Short mmCIF file of C-alpha atoms and ligand atoms in Angstrom, two decimals:
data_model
loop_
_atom_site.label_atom_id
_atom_site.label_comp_id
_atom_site.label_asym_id
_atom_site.label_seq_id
_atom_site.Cartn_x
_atom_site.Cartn_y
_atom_site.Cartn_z
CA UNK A 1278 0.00 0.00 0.00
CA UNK A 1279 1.22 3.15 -0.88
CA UNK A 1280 0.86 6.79 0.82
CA UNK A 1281 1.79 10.11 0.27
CA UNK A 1282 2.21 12.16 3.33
CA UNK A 1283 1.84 15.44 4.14
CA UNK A 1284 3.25 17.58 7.26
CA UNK A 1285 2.84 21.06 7.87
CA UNK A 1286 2.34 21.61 11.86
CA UNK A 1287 5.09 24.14 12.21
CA UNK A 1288 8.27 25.53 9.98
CA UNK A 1289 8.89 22.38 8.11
CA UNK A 1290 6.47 22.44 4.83
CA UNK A 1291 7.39 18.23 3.70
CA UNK A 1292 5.81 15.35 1.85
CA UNK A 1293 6.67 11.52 1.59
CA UNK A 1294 5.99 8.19 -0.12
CA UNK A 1295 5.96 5.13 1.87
CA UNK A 1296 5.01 1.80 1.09
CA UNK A 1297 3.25 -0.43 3.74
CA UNK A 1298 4.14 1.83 6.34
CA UNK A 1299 7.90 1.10 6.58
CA UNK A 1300 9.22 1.94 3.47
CA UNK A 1301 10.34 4.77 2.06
CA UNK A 1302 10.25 5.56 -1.27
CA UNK A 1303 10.80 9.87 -1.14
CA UNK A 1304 11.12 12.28 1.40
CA UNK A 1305 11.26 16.24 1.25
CA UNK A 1306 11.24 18.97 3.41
CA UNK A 1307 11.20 22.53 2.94
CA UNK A 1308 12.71 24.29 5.93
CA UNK A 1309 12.11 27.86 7.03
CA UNK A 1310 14.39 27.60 10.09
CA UNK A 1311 16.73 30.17 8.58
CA UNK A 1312 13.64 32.83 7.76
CA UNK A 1313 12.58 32.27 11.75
CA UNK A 1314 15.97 32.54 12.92
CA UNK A 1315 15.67 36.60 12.22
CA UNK A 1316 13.32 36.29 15.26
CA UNK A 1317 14.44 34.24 17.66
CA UNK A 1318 11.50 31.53 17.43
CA UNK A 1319 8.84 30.33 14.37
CA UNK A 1320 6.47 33.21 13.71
CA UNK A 1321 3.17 31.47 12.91
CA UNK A 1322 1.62 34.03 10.49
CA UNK A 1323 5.03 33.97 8.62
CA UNK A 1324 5.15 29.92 8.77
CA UNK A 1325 1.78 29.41 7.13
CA UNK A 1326 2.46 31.99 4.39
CA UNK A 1327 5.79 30.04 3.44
CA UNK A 1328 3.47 26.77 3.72
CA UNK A 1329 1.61 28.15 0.77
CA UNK A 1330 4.06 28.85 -0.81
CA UNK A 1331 5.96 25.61 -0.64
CA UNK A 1332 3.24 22.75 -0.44
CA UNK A 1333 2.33 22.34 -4.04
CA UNK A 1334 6.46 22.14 -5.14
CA UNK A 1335 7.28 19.44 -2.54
CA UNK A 1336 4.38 17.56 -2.98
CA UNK A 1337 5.57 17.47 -6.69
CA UNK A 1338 9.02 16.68 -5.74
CA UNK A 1339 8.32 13.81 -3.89
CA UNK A 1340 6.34 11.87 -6.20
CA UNK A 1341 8.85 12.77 -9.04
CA UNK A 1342 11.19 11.64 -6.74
CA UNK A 1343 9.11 8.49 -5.66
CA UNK A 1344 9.10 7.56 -9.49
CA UNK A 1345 5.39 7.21 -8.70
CA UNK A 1346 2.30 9.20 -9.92
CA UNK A 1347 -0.62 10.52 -8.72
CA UNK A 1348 -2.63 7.28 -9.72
CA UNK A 1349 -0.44 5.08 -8.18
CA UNK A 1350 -1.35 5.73 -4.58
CA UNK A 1351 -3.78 4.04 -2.04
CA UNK A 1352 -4.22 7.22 0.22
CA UNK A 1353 -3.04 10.58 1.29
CA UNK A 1354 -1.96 10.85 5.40
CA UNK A 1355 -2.02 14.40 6.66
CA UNK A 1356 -0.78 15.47 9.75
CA UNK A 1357 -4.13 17.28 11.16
CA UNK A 1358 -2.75 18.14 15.04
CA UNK A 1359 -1.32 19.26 17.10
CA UNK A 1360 0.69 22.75 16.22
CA UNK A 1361 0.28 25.87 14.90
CA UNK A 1362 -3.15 26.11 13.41
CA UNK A 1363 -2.60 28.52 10.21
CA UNK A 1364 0.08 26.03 9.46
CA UNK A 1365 -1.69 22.93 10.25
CA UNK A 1366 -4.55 23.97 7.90
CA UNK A 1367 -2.28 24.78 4.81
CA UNK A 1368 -2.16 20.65 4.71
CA UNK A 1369 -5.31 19.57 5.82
CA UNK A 1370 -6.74 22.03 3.13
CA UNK A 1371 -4.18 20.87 0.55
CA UNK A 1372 -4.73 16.96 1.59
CA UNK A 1373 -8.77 17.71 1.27
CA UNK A 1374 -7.87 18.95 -2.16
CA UNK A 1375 -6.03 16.30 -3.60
CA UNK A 1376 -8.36 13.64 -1.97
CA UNK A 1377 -11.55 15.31 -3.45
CA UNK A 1378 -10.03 15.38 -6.85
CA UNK A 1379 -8.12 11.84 -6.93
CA UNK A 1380 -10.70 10.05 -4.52
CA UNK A 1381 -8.22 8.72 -2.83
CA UNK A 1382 -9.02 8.01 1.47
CA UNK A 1383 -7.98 10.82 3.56
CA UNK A 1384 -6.07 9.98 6.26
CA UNK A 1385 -5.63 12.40 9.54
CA UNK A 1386 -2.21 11.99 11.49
CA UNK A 1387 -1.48 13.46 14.71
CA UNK A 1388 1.62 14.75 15.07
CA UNK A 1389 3.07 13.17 18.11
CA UNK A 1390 2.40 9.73 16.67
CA UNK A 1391 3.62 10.27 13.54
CA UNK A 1392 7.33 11.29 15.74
CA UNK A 1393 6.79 7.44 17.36
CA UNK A 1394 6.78 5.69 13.74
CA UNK A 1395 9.99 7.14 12.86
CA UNK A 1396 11.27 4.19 14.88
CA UNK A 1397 8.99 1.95 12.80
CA UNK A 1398 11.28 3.24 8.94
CA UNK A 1399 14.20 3.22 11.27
CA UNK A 1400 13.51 -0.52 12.36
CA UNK A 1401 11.47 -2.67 10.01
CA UNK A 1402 11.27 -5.98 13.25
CA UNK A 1403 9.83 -2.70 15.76
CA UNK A 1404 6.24 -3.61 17.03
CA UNK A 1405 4.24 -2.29 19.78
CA UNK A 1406 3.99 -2.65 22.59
CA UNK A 1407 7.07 -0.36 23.54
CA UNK A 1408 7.59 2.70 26.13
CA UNK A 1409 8.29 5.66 24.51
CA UNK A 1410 9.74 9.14 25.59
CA UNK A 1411 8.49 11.23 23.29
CA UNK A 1412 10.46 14.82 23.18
CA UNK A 1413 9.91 17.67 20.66
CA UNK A 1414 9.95 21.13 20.88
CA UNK A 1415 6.39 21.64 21.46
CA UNK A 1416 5.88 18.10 24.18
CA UNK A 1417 7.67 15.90 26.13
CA UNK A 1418 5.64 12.95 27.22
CA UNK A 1419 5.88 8.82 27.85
CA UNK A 1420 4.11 7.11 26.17
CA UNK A 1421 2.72 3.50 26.64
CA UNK A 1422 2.36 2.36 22.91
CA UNK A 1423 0.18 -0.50 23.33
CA UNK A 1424 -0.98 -0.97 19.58
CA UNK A 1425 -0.12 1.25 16.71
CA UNK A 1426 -3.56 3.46 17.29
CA UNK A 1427 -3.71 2.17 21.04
CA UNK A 1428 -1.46 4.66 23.13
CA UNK A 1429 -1.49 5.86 26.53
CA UNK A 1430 0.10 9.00 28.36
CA UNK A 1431 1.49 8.43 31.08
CA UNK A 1432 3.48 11.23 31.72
CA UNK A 1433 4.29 14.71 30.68
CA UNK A 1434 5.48 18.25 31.12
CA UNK A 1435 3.59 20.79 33.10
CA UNK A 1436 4.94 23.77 31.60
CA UNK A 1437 8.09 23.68 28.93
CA UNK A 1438 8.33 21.19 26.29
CA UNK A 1439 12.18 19.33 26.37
CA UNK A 1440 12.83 21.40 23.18
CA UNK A 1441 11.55 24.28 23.75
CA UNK A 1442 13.86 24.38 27.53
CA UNK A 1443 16.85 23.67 25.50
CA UNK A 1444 15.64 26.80 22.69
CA UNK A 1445 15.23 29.09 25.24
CA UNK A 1446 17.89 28.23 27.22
CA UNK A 1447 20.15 28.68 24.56
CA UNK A 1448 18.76 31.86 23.49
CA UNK A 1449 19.55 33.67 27.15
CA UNK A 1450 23.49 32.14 26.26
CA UNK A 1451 23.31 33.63 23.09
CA UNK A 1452 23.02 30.78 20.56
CA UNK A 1453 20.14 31.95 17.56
CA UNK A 1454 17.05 29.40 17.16
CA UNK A 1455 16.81 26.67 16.74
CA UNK A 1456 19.53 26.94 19.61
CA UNK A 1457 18.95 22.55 20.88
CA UNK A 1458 20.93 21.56 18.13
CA UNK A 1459 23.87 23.65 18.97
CA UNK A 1460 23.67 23.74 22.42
CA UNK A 1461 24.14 19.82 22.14
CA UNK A 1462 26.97 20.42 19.80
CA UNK A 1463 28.98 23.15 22.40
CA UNK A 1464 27.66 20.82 25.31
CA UNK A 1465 30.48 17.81 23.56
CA UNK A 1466 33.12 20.15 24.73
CA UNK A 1467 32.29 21.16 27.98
CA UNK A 1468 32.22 20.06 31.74
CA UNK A 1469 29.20 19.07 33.20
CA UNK A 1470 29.69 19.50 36.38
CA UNK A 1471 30.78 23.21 36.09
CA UNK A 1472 27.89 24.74 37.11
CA UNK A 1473 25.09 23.20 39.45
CA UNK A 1474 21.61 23.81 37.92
CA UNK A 1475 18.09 22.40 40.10
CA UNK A 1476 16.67 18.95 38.98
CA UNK A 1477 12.72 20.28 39.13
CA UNK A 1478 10.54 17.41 39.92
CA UNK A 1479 6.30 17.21 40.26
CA UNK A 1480 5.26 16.75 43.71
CA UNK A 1481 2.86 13.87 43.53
CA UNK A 1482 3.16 13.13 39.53
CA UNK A 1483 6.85 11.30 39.70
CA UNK A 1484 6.19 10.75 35.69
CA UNK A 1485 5.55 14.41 34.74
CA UNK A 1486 8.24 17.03 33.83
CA UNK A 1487 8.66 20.45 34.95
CA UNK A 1488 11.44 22.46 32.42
CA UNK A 1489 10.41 26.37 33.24
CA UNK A 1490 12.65 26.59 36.65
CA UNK A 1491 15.63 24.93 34.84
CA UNK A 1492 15.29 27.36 32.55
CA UNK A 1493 14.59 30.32 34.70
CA UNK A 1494 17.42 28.85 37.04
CA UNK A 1495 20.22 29.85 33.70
CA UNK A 1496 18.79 32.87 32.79
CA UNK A 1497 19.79 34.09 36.32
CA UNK A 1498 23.06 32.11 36.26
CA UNK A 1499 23.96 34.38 33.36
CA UNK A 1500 22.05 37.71 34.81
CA UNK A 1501 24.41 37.52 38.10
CA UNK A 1502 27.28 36.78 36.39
CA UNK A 1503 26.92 40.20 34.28
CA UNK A 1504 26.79 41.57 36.79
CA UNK A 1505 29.50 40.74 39.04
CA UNK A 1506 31.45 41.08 35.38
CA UNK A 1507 32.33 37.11 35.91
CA UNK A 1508 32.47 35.29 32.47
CA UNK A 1509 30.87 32.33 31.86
CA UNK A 1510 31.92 29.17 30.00
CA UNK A 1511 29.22 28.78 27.65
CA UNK A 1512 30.01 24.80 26.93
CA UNK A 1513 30.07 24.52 30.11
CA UNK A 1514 26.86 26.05 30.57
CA UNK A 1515 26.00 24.23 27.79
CA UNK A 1516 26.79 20.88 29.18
CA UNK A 1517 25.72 21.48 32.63
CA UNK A 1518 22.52 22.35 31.67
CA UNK A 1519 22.02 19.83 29.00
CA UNK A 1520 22.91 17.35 31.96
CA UNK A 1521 20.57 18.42 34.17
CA UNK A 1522 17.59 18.25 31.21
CA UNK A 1523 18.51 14.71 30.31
CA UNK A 1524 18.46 13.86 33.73
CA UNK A 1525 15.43 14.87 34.28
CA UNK A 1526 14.07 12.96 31.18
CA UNK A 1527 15.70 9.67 32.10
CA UNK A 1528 14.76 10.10 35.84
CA UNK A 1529 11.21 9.75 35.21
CA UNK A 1530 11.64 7.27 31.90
CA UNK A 1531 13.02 4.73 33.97
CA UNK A 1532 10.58 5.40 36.60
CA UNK A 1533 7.98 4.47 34.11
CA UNK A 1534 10.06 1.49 32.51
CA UNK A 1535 10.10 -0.13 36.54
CA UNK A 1536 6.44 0.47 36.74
CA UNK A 1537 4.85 -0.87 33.44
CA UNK A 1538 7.43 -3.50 32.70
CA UNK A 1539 7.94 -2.80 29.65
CA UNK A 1540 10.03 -5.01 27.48
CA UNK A 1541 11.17 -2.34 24.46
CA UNK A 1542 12.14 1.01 25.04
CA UNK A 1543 11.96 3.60 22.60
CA UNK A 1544 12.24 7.76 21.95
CA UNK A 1545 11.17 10.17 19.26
CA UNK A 1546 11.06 13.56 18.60
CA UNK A 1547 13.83 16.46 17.47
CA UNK A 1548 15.53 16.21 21.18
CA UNK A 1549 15.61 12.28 20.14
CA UNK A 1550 18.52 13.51 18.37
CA UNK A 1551 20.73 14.82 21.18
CA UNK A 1552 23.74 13.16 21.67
CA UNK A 1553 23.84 13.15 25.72
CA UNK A 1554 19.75 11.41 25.30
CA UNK A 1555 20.75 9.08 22.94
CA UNK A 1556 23.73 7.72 25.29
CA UNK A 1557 21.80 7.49 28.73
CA UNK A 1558 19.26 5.76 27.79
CA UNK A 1559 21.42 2.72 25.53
CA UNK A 1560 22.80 3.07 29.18
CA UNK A 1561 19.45 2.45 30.69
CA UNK A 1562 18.43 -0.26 27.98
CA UNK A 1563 21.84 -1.71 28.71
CA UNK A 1564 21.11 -2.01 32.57
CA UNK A 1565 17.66 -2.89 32.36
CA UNK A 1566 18.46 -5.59 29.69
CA UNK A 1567 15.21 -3.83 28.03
CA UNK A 1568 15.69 -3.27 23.38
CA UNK A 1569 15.83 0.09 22.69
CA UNK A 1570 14.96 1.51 19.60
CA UNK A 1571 16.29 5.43 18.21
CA UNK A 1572 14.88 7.02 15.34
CA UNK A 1573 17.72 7.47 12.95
CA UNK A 1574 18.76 11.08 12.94
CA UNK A 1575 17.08 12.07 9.59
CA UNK A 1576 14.24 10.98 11.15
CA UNK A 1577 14.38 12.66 14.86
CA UNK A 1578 12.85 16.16 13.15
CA UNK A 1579 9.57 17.01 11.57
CA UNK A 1580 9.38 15.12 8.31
CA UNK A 1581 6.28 13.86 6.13
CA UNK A 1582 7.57 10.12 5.81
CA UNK A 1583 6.68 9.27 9.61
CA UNK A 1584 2.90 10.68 9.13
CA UNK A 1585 3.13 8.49 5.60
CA UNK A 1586 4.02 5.84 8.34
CA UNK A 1587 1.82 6.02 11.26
CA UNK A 1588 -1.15 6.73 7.90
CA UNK A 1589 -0.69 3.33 7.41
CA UNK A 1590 -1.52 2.07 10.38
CA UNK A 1591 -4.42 4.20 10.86
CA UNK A 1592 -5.76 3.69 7.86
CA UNK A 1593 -6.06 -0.10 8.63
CA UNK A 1594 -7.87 0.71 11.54
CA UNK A 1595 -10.11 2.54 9.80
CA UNK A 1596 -9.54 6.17 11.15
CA UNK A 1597 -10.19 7.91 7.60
CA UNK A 1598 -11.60 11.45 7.39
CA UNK A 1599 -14.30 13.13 5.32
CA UNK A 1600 -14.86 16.54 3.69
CA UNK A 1601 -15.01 18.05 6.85
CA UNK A 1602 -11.79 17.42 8.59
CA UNK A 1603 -10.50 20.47 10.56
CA UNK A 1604 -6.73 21.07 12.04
CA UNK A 1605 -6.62 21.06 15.71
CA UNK A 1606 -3.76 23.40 17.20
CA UNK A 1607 -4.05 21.02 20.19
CA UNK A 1608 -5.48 17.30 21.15
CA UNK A 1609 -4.30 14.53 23.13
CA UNK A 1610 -2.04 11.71 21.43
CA UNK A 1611 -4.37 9.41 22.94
CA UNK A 1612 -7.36 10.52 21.14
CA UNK A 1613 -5.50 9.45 17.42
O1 KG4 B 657 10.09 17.30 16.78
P1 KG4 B 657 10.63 18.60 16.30
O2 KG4 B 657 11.44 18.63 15.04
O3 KG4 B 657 9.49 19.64 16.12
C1 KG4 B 657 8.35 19.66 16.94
O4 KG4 B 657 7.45 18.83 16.72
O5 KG4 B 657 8.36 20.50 17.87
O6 KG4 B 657 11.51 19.17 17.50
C2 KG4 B 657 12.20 20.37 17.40
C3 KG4 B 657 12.95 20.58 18.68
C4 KG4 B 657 13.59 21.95 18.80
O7 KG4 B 657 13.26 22.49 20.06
C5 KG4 B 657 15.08 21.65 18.68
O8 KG4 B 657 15.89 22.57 19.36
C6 KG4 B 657 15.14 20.30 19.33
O9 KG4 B 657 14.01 19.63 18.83
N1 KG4 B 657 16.37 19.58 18.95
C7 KG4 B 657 17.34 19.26 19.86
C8 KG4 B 657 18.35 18.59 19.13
N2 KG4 B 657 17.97 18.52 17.82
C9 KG4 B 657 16.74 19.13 17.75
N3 KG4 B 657 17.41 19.48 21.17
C10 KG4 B 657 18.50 19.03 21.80
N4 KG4 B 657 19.53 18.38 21.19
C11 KG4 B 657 19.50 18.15 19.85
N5 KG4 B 657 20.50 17.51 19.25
ZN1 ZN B 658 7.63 17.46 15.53
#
């Protein structure tokens, strides 16, 4: 069966083919990181505009690049939620479009579970169930992936996502958006234990997150070290702080690992990419003799083959749409 696939939830405008859910035949993506960078973080009104822009040429791309046609495909998987909603609709209206004129099904993705089958192009033998951390820059949550459309939160942030604690962060040291990426890449060289930073936990929720005070707890570092005129290491900052974030991640993952049982681990996600993530938890798989699975890195970030992916599997369990599907800027991963 094949599926094109279409993402547009925030600055990434891309489209995929992939067969039977695992294969992939194309994948493009149109980034407007560098157009956001400018002002520090995605501008949503700016994002949609370069959506429309972009959609019809890398939907063209792919299938030219999929050595497919139109005619040749089974359905069209659109990512439908969650994200920025001017963005979100530039696909859902496009998908609408092409299903009305091809007849092909129309299949709504959510976001978040499109992220979790990255692992399943990554590793063709991956079935549920698995425990996944799932850590972008808009959530951070673990998941309990009992079927492919059968999922289960069972933990998550209160207030910043992963992502967005290691943007902002990075911002207050200075490093332009998307500043996770480089802040991961300064972090190689530095000492963690230079600077001591607060591991914030949830009082009575040992599975949810709490970024904001780990943030807040930097942006003062740096504020009191202007002004005392000290200087301040920034891959050291950089690696204490990433440290302290992954900590807090694998903390409550293996919490959650001792609790259900669970026999395969897995993550997804953009911070699914960061190196000091990746290693803890092959350390945790290692000592809790659990599989883990990692998303390969072309696959950590927002891409259309994963919704092509998780289409698949939601298309055989019958969640098509009609005429009248809408974008939701926010809904559970839970509710498909
Ligand atoms: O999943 P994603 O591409 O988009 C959303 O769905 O939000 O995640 C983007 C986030 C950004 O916050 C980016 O800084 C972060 O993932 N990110 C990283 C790394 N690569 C991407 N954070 C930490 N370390 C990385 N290596
Ligand atoms: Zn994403």
């Amino acid at each position: 069966m094949l599926l094109l696939g279409i993402e547009s939830s925030c600055d990434e405008t891309a489209a995929a083919v992939v067969e039977d859910g695992r294969r992939v035949l194309a994948s493009v993506i149109a980034s407007q990181v560098e157009e956001h960078k400018i002002y520090g973080g995605v501008v949503p009104e700016i994002a949609s505009r370069r959506h429309s822009e972009a959609i019809v040429g890398v939907v063209e791309q792919a299938l030219a690049e999929s050595g497919k046609s139109l005619s040749q495909l089974d359905g069209i998987a659109v990512t439908y939620a969650p994200g920025l909603i001017g963005a979100l609709l530039v696909g859902v209206n496009f998908a609408k479009g092409l299903a009305l004129s091809t007849g092909l099904p129309l299949i709504p993705v959510h976001h978040l579970r499109g992220h979790i089958a990255s692992n399943y192009l990554t590793h063709p033998q991956l079935e549920p169930p698995f425990l996944c951390l799932v850590v972008s820059g808009g959530h951070s949550h673990i998941v309990e992936v009992q079927d492919y459309t059968s999922l289960r939160v069972l933990g998550k942030t209160r207030d910043d996502a992963a992502g967005e604690a290691f943007d902002k962060a990075a911002r207050a040291m200075g490093i332009p958006y998307p500043g996770g990426v480089e802040l991961d890449r300064l972090a190689e060289e530095g000492d963690e234990n230079a600077y001591s930073l607060p591991r914030p936990r949830v009082e009575g929720a040992p599975l949810d997150f709490s970024f904001s005070g780990l943030k807040t707890a930097v942006i003062n570092l740096l504020h009191n070290a202007r002004q005392k005129g000290q200087e301040i290491k920034i891959p050291d900052l950089c690696a204490s702080y990433r440290k302290a974030v992954v900590e807090c991640l694998i903390e409550n993952f293996s919490k959650a690992v001792q609790e259900t049982g669970a026999r395969q681990l897995a993550a997804a996600g953009g911070v699914s990419a960061n190196r000091l993530l990746r290693r803890k938890l092959e350390g945790l798989s290692r000592e809790t003799r659990r599989e883990l699975f990692l998303p390969q890195l072309s696959l950590c970030g927002d891409n259309a083959a994963m919704i092509a992916s998780q289409g698949y599997y939601e298309f055989l369990a019958g969640n098509t749409a009609g005429m009248d599907l809408n974008a939701c800027a926010q809904r559970s991963i839970d509710l498909g």
